[in-house]
PDB file of C-alpha atoms in Angstrom:
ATOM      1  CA  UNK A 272      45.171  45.936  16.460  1.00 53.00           C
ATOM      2  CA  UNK A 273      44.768  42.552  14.985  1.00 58.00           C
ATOM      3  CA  UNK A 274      41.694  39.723  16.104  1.00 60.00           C
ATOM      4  CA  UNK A 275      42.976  37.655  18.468  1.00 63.00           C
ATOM      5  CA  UNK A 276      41.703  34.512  18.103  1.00 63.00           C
ATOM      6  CA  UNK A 277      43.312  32.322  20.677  1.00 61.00           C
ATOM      7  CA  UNK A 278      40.569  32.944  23.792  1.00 55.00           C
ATOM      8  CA  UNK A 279      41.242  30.613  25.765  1.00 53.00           C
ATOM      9  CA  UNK A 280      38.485  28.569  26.871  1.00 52.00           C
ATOM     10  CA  UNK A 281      36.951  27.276  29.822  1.00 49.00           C
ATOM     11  CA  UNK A 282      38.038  23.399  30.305  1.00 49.00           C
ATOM     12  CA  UNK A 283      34.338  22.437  31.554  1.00 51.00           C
ATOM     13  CA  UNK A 284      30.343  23.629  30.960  1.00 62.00           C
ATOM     14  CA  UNK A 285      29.456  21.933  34.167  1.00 72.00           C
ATOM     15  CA  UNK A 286      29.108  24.755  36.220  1.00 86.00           C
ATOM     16  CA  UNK A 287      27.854  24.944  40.154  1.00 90.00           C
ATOM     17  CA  UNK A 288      28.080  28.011  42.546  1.00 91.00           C
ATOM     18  CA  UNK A 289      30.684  27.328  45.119  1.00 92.00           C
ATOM     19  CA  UNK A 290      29.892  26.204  48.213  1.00 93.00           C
ATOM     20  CA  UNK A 291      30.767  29.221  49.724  1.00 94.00           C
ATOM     21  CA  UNK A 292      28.491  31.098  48.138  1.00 93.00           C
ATOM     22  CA  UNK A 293      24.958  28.616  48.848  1.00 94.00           C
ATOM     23  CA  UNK A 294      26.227  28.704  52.585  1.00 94.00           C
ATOM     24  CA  UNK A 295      26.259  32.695  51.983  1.00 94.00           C
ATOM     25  CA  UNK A 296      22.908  32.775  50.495  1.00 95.00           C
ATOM     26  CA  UNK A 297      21.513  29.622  53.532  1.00 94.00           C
ATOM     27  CA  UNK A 298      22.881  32.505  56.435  1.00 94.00           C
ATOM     28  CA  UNK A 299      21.849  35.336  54.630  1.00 93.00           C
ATOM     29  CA  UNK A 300      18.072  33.451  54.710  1.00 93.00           C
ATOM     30  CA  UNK A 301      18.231  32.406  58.052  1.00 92.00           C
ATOM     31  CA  UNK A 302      19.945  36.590  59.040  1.00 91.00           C
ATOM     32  CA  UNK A 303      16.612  38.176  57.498  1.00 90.00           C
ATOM     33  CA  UNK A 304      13.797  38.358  59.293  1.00 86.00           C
ATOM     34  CA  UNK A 305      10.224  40.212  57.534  1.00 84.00           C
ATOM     35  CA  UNK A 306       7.866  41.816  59.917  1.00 84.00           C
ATOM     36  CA  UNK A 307       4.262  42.764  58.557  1.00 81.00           C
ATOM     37  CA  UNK A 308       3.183  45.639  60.640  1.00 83.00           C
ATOM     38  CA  UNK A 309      -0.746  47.051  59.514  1.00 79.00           C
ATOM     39  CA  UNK A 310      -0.329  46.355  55.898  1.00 77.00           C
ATOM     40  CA  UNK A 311       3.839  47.788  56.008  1.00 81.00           C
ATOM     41  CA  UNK A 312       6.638  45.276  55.247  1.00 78.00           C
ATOM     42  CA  UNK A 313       9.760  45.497  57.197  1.00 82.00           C
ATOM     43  CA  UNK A 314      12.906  43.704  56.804  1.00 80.00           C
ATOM     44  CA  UNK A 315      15.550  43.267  58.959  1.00 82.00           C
ATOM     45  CA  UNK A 316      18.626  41.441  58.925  1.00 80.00           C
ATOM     46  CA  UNK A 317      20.395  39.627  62.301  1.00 76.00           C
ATOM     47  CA  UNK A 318      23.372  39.448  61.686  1.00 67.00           C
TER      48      UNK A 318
ATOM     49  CA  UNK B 262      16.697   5.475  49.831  1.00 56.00           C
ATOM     50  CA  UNK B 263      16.369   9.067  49.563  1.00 63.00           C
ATOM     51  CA  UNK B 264      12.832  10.310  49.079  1.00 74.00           C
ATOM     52  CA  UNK B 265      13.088  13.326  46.664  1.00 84.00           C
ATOM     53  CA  UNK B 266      10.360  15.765  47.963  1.00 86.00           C
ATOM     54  CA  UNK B 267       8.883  18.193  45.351  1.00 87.00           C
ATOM     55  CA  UNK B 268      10.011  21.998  44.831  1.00 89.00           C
ATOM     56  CA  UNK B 269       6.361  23.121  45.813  1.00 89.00           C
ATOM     57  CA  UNK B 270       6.416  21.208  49.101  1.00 90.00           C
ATOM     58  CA  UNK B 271      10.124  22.399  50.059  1.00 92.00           C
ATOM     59  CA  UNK B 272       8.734  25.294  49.395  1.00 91.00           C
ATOM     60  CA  UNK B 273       6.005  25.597  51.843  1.00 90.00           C
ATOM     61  CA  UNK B 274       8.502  24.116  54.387  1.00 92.00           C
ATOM     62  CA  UNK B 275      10.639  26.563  53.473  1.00 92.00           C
ATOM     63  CA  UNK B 276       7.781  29.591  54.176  1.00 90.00           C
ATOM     64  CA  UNK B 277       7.029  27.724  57.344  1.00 91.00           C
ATOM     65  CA  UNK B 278      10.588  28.114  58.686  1.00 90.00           C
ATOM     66  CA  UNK B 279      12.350  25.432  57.680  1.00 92.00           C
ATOM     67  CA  UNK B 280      15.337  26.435  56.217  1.00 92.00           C
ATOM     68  CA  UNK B 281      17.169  23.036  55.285  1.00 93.00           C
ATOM     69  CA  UNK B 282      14.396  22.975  53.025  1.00 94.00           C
ATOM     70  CA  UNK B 283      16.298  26.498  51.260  1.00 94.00           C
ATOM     71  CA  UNK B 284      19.397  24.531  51.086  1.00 94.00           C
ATOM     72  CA  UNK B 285      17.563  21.826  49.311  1.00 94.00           C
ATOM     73  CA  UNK B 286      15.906  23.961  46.496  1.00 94.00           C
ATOM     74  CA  UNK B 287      19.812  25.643  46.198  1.00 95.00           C
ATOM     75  CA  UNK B 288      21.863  22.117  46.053  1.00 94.00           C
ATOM     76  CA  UNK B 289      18.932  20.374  43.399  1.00 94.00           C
ATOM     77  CA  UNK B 290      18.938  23.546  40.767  1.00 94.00           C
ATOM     78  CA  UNK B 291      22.639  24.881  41.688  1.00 94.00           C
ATOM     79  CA  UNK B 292      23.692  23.272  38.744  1.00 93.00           C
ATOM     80  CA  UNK B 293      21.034  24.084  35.923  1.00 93.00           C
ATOM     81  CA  UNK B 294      21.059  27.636  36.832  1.00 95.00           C
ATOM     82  CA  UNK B 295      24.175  28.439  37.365  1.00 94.00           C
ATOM     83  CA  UNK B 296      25.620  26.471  33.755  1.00 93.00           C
ATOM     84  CA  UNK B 297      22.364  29.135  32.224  1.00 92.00           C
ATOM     85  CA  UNK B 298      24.217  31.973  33.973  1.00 94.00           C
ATOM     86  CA  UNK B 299      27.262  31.292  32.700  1.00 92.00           C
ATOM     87  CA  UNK B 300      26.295  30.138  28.949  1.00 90.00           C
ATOM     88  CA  UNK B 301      25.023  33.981  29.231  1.00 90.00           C
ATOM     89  CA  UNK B 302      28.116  35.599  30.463  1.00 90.00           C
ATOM     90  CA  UNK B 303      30.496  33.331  30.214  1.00 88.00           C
ATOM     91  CA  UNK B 304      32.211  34.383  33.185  1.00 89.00           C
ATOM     92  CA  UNK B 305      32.478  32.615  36.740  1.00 91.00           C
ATOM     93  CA  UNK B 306      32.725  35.037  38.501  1.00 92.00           C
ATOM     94  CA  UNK B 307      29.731  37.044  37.294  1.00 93.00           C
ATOM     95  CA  UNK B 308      27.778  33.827  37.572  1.00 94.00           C
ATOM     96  CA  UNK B 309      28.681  33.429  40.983  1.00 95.00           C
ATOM     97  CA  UNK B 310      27.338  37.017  41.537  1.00 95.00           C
ATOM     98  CA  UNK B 311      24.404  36.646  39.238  1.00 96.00           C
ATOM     99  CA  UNK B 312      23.505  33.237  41.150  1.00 96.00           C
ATOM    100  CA  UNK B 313      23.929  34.893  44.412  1.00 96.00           C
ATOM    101  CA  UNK B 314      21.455  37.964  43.910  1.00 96.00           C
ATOM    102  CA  UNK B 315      18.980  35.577  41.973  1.00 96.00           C
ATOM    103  CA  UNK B 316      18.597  33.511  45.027  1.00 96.00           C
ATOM    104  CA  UNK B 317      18.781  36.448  46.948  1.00 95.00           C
ATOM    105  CA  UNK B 318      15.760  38.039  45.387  1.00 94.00           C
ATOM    106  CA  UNK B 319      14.282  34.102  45.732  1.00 95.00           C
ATOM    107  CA  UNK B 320      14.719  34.345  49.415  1.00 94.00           C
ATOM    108  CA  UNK B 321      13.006  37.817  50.166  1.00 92.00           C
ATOM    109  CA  UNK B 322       9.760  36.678  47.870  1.00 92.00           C
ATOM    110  CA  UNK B 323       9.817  33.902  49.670  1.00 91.00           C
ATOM    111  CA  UNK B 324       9.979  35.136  53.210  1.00 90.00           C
ATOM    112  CA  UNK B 325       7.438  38.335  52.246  1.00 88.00           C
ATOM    113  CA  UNK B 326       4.904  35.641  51.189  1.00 85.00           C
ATOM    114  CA  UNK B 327       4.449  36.805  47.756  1.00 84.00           C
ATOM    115  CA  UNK B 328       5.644  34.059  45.746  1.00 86.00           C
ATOM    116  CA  UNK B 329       2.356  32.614  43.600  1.00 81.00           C
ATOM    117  CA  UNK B 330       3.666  30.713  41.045  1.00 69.00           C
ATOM    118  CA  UNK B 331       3.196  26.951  42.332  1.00 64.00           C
ATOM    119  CA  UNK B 332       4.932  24.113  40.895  1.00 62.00           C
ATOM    120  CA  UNK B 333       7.218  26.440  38.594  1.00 84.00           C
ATOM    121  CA  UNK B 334       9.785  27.593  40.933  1.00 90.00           C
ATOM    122  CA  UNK B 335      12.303  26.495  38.499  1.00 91.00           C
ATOM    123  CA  UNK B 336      11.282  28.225  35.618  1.00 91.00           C
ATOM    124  CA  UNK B 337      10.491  31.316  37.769  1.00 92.00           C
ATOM    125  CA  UNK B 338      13.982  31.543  39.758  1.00 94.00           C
ATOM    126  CA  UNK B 339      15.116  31.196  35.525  1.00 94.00           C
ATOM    127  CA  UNK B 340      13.211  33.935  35.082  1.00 92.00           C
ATOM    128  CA  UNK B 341      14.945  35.975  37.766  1.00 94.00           C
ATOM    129  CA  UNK B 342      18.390  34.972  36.880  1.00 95.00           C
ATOM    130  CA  UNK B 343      17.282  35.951  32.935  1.00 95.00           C
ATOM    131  CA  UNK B 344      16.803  39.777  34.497  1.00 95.00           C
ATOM    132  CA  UNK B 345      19.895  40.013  36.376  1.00 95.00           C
ATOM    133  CA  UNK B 346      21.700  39.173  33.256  1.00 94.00           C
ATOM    134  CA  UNK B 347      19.999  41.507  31.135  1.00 93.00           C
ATOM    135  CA  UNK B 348      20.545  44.176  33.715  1.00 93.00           C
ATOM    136  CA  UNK B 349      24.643  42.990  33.919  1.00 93.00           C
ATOM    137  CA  UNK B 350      24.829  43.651  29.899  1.00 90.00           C
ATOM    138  CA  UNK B 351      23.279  47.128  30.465  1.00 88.00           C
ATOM    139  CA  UNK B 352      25.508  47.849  33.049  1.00 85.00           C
ATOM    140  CA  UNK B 353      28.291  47.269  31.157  1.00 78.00           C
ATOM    141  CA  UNK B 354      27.307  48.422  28.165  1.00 77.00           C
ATOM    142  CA  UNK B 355      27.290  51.878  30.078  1.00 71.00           C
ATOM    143  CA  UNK B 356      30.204  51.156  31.996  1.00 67.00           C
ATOM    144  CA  UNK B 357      32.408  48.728  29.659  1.00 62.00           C
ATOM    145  CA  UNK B 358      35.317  47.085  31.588  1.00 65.00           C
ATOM    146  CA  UNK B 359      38.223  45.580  30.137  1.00 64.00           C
ATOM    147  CA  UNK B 360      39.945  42.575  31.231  1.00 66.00           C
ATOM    148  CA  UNK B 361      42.983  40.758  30.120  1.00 65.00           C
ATOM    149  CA  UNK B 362      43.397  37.329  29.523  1.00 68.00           C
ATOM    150  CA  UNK B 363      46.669  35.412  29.613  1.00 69.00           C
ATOM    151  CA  UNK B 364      47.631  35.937  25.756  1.00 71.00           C
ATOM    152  CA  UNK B 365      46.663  39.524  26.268  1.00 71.00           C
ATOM    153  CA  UNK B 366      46.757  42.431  28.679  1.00 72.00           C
ATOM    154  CA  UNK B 367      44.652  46.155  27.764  1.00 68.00           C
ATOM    155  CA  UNK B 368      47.572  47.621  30.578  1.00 68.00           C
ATOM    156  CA  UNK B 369      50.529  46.364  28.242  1.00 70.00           C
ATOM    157  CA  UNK B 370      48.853  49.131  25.322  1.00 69.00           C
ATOM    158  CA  UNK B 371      47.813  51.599  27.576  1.00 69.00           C
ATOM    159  CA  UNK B 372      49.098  53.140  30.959  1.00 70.00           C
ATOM    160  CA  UNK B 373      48.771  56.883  32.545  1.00 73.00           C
ATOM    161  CA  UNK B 374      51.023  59.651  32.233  1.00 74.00           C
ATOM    162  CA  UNK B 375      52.788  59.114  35.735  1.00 78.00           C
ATOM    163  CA  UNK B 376      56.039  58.540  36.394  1.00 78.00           C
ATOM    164  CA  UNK B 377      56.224  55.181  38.635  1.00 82.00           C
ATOM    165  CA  UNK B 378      57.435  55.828  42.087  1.00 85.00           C
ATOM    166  CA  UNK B 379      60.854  55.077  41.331  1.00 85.00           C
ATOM    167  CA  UNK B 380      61.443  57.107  38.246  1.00 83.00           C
ATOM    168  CA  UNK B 381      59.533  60.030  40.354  1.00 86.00           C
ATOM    169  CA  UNK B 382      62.319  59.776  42.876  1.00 88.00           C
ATOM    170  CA  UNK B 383      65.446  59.671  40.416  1.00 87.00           C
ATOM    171  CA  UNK B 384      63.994  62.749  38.711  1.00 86.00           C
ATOM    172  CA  UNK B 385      63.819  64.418  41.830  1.00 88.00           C
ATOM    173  CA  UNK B 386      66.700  63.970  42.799  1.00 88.00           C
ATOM    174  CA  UNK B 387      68.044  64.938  39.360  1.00 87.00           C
ATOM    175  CA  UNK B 388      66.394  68.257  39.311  1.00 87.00           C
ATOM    176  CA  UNK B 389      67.945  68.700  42.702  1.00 88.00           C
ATOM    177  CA  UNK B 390      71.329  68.128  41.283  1.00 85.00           C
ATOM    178  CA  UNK B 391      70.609  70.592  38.452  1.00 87.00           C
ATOM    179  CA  UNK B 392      69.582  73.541  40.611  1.00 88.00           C
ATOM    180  CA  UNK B 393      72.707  72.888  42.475  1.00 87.00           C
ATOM    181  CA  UNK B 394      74.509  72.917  39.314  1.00 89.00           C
ATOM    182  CA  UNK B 395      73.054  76.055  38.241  1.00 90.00           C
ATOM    183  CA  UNK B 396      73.660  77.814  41.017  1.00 90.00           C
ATOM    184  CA  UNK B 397      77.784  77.550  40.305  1.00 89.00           C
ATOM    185  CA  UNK B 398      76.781  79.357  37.028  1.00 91.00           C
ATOM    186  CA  UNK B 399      77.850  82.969  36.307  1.00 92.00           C
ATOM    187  CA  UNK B 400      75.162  85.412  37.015  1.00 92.00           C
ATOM    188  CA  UNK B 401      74.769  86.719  33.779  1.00 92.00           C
ATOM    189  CA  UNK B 402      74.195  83.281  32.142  1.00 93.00           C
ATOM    190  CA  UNK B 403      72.190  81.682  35.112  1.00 92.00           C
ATOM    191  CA  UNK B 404      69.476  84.745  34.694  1.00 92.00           C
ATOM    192  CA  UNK B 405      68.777  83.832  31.173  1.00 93.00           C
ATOM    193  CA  UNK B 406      68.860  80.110  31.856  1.00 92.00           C
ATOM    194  CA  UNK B 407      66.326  80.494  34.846  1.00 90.00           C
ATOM    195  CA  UNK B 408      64.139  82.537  32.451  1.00 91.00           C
ATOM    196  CA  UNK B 409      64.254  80.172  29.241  1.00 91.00           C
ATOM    197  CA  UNK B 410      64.125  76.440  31.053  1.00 88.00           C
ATOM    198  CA  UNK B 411      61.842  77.080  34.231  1.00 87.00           C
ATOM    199  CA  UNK B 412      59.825  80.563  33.109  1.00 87.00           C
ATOM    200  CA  UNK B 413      59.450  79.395  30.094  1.00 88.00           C
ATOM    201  CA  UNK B 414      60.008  82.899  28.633  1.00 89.00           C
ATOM    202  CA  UNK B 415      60.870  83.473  24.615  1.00 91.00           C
ATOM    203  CA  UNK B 416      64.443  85.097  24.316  1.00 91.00           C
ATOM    204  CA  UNK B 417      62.471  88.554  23.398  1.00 91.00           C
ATOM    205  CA  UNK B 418      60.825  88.392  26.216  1.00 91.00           C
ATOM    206  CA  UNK B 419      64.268  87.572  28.090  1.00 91.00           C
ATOM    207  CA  UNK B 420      65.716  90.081  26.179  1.00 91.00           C
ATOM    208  CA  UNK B 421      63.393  92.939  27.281  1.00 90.00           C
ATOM    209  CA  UNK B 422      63.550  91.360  31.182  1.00 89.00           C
ATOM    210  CA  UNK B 423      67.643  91.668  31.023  1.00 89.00           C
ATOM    211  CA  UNK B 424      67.655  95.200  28.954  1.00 90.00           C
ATOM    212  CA  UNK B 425      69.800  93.429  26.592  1.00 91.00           C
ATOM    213  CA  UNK B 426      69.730  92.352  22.729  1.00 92.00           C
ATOM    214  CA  UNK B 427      67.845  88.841  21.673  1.00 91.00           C
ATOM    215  CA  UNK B 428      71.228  87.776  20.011  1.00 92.00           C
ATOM    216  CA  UNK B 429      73.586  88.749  23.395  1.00 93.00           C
ATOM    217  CA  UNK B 430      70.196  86.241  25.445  1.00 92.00           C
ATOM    218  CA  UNK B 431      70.856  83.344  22.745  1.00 93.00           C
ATOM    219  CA  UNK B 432      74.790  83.520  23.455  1.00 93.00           C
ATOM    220  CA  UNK B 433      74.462  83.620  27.490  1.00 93.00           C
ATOM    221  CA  UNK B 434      72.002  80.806  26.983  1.00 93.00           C
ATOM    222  CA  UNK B 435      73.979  79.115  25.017  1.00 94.00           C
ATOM    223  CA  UNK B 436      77.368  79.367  27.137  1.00 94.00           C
ATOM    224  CA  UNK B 437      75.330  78.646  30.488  1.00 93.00           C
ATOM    225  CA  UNK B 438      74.640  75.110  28.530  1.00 93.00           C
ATOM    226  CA  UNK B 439      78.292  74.779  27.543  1.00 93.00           C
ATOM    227  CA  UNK B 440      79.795  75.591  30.849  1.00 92.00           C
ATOM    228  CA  UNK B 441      76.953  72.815  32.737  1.00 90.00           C
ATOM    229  CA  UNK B 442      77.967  70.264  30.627  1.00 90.00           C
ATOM    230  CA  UNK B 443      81.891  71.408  31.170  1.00 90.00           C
ATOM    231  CA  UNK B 444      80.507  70.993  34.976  1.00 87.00           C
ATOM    232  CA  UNK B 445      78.926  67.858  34.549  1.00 87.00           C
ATOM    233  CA  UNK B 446      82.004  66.691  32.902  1.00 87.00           C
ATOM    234  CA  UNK B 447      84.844  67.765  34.558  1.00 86.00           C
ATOM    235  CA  UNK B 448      82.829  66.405  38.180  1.00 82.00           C
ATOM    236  CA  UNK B 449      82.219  62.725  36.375  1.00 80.00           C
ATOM    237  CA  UNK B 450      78.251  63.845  37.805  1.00 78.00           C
ATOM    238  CA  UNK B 451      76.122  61.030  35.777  1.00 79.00           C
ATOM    239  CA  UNK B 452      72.303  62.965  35.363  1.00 75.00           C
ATOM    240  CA  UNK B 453      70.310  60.059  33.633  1.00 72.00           C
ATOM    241  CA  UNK B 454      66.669  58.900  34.453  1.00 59.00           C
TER     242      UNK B 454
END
């Protein structure tokens, strides 16, 4: 098959992670909990 | 006036339990590293995914109290994102995936052997038909017909089946045809898929 050379291309560079995703990331933070426990690490997540 | 308060001391806010001080260090590099995702992969999506495990891997060093790299957070949650992308390209180096764009789709060249659901279903019914059809053939010619199309027998191996010669098979085979299509004909039965 032939190149195709007509990609098209993204309109901007400028390029931010949605909203949705920091507020994922800000209740995933706020979910996890790390308990030190004679040297273990445990991790735990409230959700 | 906003007072811009340094990455290191967000930091130790953030450590501390304060986690508006998270969404700080998110909303002041969300830009720089999510454009370095994507001038990688060139892919929103991905960078939305890439961005997301990055700062997830940011959040558990954080919260285990093993992050030791002070005043280069930046540079450091770069360095993060810079692994996930390598690991991405050898993912899908082992697992290539192919997309299509608007100009151009891979499921336009290439498709599975399946009949669709609908074509399935006339088929069916078609073979139905035919068995029906058969069935109002003589004996004689239906045998040899049964054997050839769904046994897939040779005509010497009808031939030694029916105790009769190859070239009296090929005839009864050969009128069984003639006398569905006089059926199909002669009953206006349409048998297309």
């Amino acid at each position: 098959m032939e190149k195709i050379y007509n990609k098209k291309q993204e309109n901007s560079k400028i390029v931010k992670a949605k909203p949705e995703t920091v507020s994922f990331l800000l209740n995933y933070s706020k979910s996890l909990k790390i308990t030190k426990v004679k040297g273990m690490t445990f991790e735990s997540n409230m959700n | 006036m906003e007072v811009k308060i340094d990455d290191p001391i967000l930091i130790q806010r953030y450590i501390a339990g304060d986690e508006r001080a998270l969404e700080a260090l998110i909303n002041r590099h969300n830009q720089r590293i999510s454009s370095f995702i994507y001038s990688k992969v060139n892919d929103r999506g991905i960078t939305e995914d890439i961005f997301q495990d990055t700062f997830i891997k940011v959040i558990r060093t954080l919260k285990r109290g093993t992050y030791n790299e002070e005043g280069k957070f930046l540079p450091w949650v770069m360095r993060i994102a810079h692994n996930l992308i390598i690991d991405h390209f050898r993912k899908n180096r082992r697992m290539p995936m192919y997309t299509g764009g608007d100009s151009f789709n891979i499921f336009s060249v290439m498709g599975d052997e399946k009949l669709n659901i609908e074509s399935q279903l006339i088929k069916d019914q078609i073979d139905c038909d035919l068995t029906a059809l058969i069935e109002e053939l003589p004996v004689d010619q239906r045998e040899v017909l049964m054997m050839r199309i769904y046994k897939d027998m040779s005509f010497k191996e009808i031939s030694e089946n029916t105790g009769v010669s190859i070239n009296t098979a090929l005839g009864r085979m050969r009128y069984a045809l003639i006398n569905l299509r006089k059926i199909i004909n002669e009953n206006n039965i349409v048998l297309t898929n």
